[in-house]
Coordinates of C-alpha atoms in Angstrom, one line a residue:
X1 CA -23.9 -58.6 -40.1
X2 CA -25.1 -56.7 -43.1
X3 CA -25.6 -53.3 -41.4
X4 CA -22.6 -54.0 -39.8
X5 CA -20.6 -54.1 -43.1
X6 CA -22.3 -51.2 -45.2
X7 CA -19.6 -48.8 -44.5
X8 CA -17.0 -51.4 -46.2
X9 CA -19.4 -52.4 -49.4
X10 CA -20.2 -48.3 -49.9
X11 CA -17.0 -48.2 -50.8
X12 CA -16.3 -51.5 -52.6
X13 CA -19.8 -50.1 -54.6
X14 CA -17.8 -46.9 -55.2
X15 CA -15.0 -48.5 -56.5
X16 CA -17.0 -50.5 -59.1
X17 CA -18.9 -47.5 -60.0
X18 CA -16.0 -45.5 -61.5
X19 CA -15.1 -48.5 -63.5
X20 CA -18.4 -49.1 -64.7
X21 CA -19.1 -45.9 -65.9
X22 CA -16.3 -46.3 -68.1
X23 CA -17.9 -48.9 -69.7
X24 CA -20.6 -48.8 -72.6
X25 CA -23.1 -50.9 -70.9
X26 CA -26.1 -48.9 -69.6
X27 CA -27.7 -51.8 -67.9
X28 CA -24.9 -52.8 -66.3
X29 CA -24.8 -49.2 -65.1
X30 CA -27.9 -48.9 -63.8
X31 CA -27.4 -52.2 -62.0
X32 CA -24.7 -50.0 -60.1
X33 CA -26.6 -47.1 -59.2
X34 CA -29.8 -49.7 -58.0
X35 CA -27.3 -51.7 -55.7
X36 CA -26.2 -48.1 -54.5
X37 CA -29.8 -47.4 -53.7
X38 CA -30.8 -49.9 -51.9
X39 CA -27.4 -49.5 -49.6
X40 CA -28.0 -45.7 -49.6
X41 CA -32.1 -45.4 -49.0
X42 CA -32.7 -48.8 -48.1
X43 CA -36.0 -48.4 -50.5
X44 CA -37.2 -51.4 -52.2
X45 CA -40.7 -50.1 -53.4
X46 CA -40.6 -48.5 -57.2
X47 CA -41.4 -45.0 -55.9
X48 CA -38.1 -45.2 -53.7
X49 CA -35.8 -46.3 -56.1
X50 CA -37.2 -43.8 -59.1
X51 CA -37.0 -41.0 -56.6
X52 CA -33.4 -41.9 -56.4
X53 CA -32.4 -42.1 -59.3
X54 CA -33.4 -39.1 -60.5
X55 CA -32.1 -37.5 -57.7
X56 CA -28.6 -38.9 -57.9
X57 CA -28.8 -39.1 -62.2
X58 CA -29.7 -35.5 -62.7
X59 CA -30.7 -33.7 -59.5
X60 CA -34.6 -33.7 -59.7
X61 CA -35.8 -34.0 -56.4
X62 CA -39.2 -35.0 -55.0
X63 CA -40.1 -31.5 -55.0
X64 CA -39.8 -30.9 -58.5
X65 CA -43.7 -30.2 -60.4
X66 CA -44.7 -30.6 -63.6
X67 CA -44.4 -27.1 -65.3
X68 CA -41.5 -26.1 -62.5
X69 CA -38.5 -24.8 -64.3
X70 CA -36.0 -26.5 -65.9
X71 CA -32.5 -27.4 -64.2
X72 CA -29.6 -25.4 -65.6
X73 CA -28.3 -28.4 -67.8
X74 CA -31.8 -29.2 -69.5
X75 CA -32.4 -25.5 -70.2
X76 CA -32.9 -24.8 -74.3
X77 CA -32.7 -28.8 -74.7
X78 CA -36.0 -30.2 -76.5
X79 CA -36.9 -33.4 -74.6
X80 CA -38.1 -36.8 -77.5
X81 CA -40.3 -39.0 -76.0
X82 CA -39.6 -42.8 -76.6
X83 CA -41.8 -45.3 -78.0
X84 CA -41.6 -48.8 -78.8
X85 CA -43.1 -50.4 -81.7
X86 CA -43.2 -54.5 -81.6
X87 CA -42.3 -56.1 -84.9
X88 CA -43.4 -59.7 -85.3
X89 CA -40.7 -62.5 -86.4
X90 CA -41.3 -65.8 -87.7
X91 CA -41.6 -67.6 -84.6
X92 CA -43.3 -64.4 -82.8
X93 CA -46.7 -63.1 -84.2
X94 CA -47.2 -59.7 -83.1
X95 CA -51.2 -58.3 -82.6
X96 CA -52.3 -54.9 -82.8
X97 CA -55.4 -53.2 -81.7
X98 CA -56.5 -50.1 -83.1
X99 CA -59.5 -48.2 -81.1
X100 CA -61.4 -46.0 -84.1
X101 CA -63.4 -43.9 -81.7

């Protein structure tokens, strides 16, 4: 039934992906675009659905190395790695560890 009907939700998923990208919610985007991988790839493992996304996202394909270079839209851009830092609350006491080696 479900491969029967993939035709008609790829565009239904289409459809609600123009209007979600209109909206500010980037969870609710990435929602989209995971829905539209497991239609597109049929990938449920981690590697499968990363792989997409980059590919679809930004172009960056499976082939891409580390030290290949850059696509045409990150070229002069300086690339800030994240980081998270927990804060404890009231109710939450945070640990830390600190390894002096």
């Amino acid at each position: 039934e479900l491969k029967r009907r993939l035709p008609e939700l790829r565009v239904k998923l289409s459809n609600l992906a123009e209007v979600v990208a209109q909206i500010p919610l980037p969870l609710l985007q990435d929602g989209v675009i995971f829905l539209s991988i497991l239609l597109d790839e049929g990938g449920v493992s981690w590697s499968d659905i990363i792989a997409s996304f980059m590919k679809s996202t930004s172009g960056i394909t499976g082939d891409v190395v580390l030290g290949s270079m850059p696509a045409p839209w990150a070229t002069g851009k300086t690339f800030i790695a994240g980081s998270n830092f927990p804060t404890p609350t009231s109710r939450v006491p945070v640990w830390y560890v600190a390894n002096s080696s």
